[in-house]
XYZ file of C-alpha atoms in Angstrom:
135
model
C 0.293 0.024 0.051
C 1.421 3.368 -1.035
C 0.772 5.657 2.111
C 0.808 8.760 -0.546
C -2.468 7.413 -2.232
C -5.673 9.015 -1.637
C -8.020 7.163 0.766
C -10.760 6.856 -1.616
C -8.582 4.064 -3.308
C -9.624 2.126 -0.173
C -12.538 3.288 1.767
C -15.740 1.687 2.019
C -18.464 3.429 -0.049
C -21.190 0.665 0.739
C -22.913 2.600 3.385
C -25.892 1.889 5.546
C -27.010 5.272 7.213
C -30.017 6.417 9.514
C -31.439 10.086 10.254
C -31.452 11.394 13.393
C -34.649 10.265 14.788
C -34.172 6.793 13.799
C -35.236 4.888 16.800
C -32.580 2.898 19.295
C -34.649 -0.304 18.395
C -34.033 0.041 14.660
C -30.440 0.851 15.265
C -29.979 -2.542 16.877
C -31.385 -4.513 14.207
C -29.293 -2.722 11.799
C -26.174 -3.376 13.705
C -27.675 -7.236 14.093
C -27.897 -7.883 10.581
C -24.784 -6.415 9.079
C -20.849 -7.065 9.928
C -19.746 -3.396 10.930
C -19.291 -1.452 13.905
C -20.291 1.919 12.532
C -23.333 3.717 11.358
C -23.150 7.210 10.090
C -26.252 9.635 10.969
C -27.165 11.813 7.881
C -29.751 14.471 7.276
C -31.782 14.479 4.156
C -29.205 16.126 2.229
C -27.077 13.336 3.045
C -24.745 15.712 5.235
C -23.167 14.178 8.262
C -24.584 14.820 11.485
C -23.033 12.026 13.375
C -21.476 8.840 14.118
C -23.142 5.471 16.401
C -20.602 3.139 17.118
C -21.714 -0.463 18.544
C -20.230 0.810 21.976
C -22.474 3.713 21.607
C -24.999 1.198 21.686
C -24.127 -1.007 24.401
C -23.580 2.187 26.510
C -27.466 3.544 25.653
C -28.519 -0.365 26.785
C -27.130 0.938 30.257
C -29.288 4.082 30.450
C -32.011 4.566 33.125
C -34.688 5.686 30.459
C -37.081 3.590 28.419
C -35.220 2.285 25.189
C -38.218 2.750 23.420
C -37.569 6.556 23.896
C -34.090 6.507 22.677
C -33.508 7.929 19.003
C -30.095 7.889 17.010
C -29.759 12.074 18.220
C -29.573 10.835 21.457
C -26.919 8.661 21.465
C -24.630 9.469 18.530
C -21.315 11.120 18.477
C -21.615 14.843 16.842
C -18.433 16.226 17.204
C -16.739 13.555 14.322
C -13.563 14.123 12.888
C -13.893 13.289 9.025
C -11.439 13.478 6.212
C -12.035 13.846 2.396
C -11.648 11.232 -0.461
C -8.575 12.871 -1.352
C -7.034 12.697 2.145
C -3.573 10.627 1.721
C -3.735 7.405 3.640
C -0.670 8.251 5.893
C -2.776 11.492 7.374
C -5.440 8.752 7.798
C -3.335 6.528 9.379
C -2.083 9.218 11.731
C -5.225 10.180 12.908
C -5.804 6.537 13.952
C -2.801 6.095 15.713
C -2.813 9.391 17.395
C -6.224 9.527 18.267
C -7.517 5.960 18.955
C -10.290 6.298 16.167
C -12.006 3.506 14.923
C -13.811 5.188 12.184
C -13.205 8.163 9.962
C -16.055 9.287 8.086
C -15.143 10.602 4.501
C -17.268 13.672 3.300
C -16.937 15.542 0.091
C -16.220 19.336 -0.128
C -19.972 20.017 0.468
C -20.164 17.676 3.711
C -21.773 14.836 2.127
C -21.051 11.638 3.449
C -19.568 9.651 0.679
C -17.467 6.650 2.476
C -16.037 5.456 6.017
C -12.490 4.419 6.585
C -11.671 2.141 9.291
C -8.267 0.572 10.645
C -9.895 -2.908 8.971
C -9.781 -1.369 5.633
C -6.393 -0.394 5.656
C -5.472 -4.022 7.299
C -7.539 -5.703 4.371
C -5.973 -3.488 1.764
C -2.431 -5.119 3.135
C -3.827 -8.455 3.044
C -5.103 -8.002 -0.470
C -2.119 -6.913 -2.038
C 0.205 -9.596 -0.525
C 1.945 -6.774 1.632
C 0.960 -9.000 4.732
C -0.186 -12.642 5.194
C -2.365 -14.167 7.279
C -1.888 -18.001 7.829
């Protein structure tokens, strides 16, 4: 993997997203039926509003409120560090290492969510390229 390449070459663009008024039960269903750990929260114009991790969902289950009343807006992280498709892989790697992020939403110049990058994407690229093998 060339760390000077842009993240658009390796980011995941197969996004499932929700709105901020999505109920917690629906969020649980989405996580249960998919093999990812982060869910983007977008508005009607695909603008990123937040992110929900599986850990956020686990913490929400511990809250002393009726689960049926919780919405995405109640458990999502609002202050999200994002990158653009042209961000260099080395910059994304630096963000992961220095901030312990587990996901970086990728947004275009207008703030529209167009992808997501995780450390797993980086590792998968290494394995696929033969730079690293798992035996």
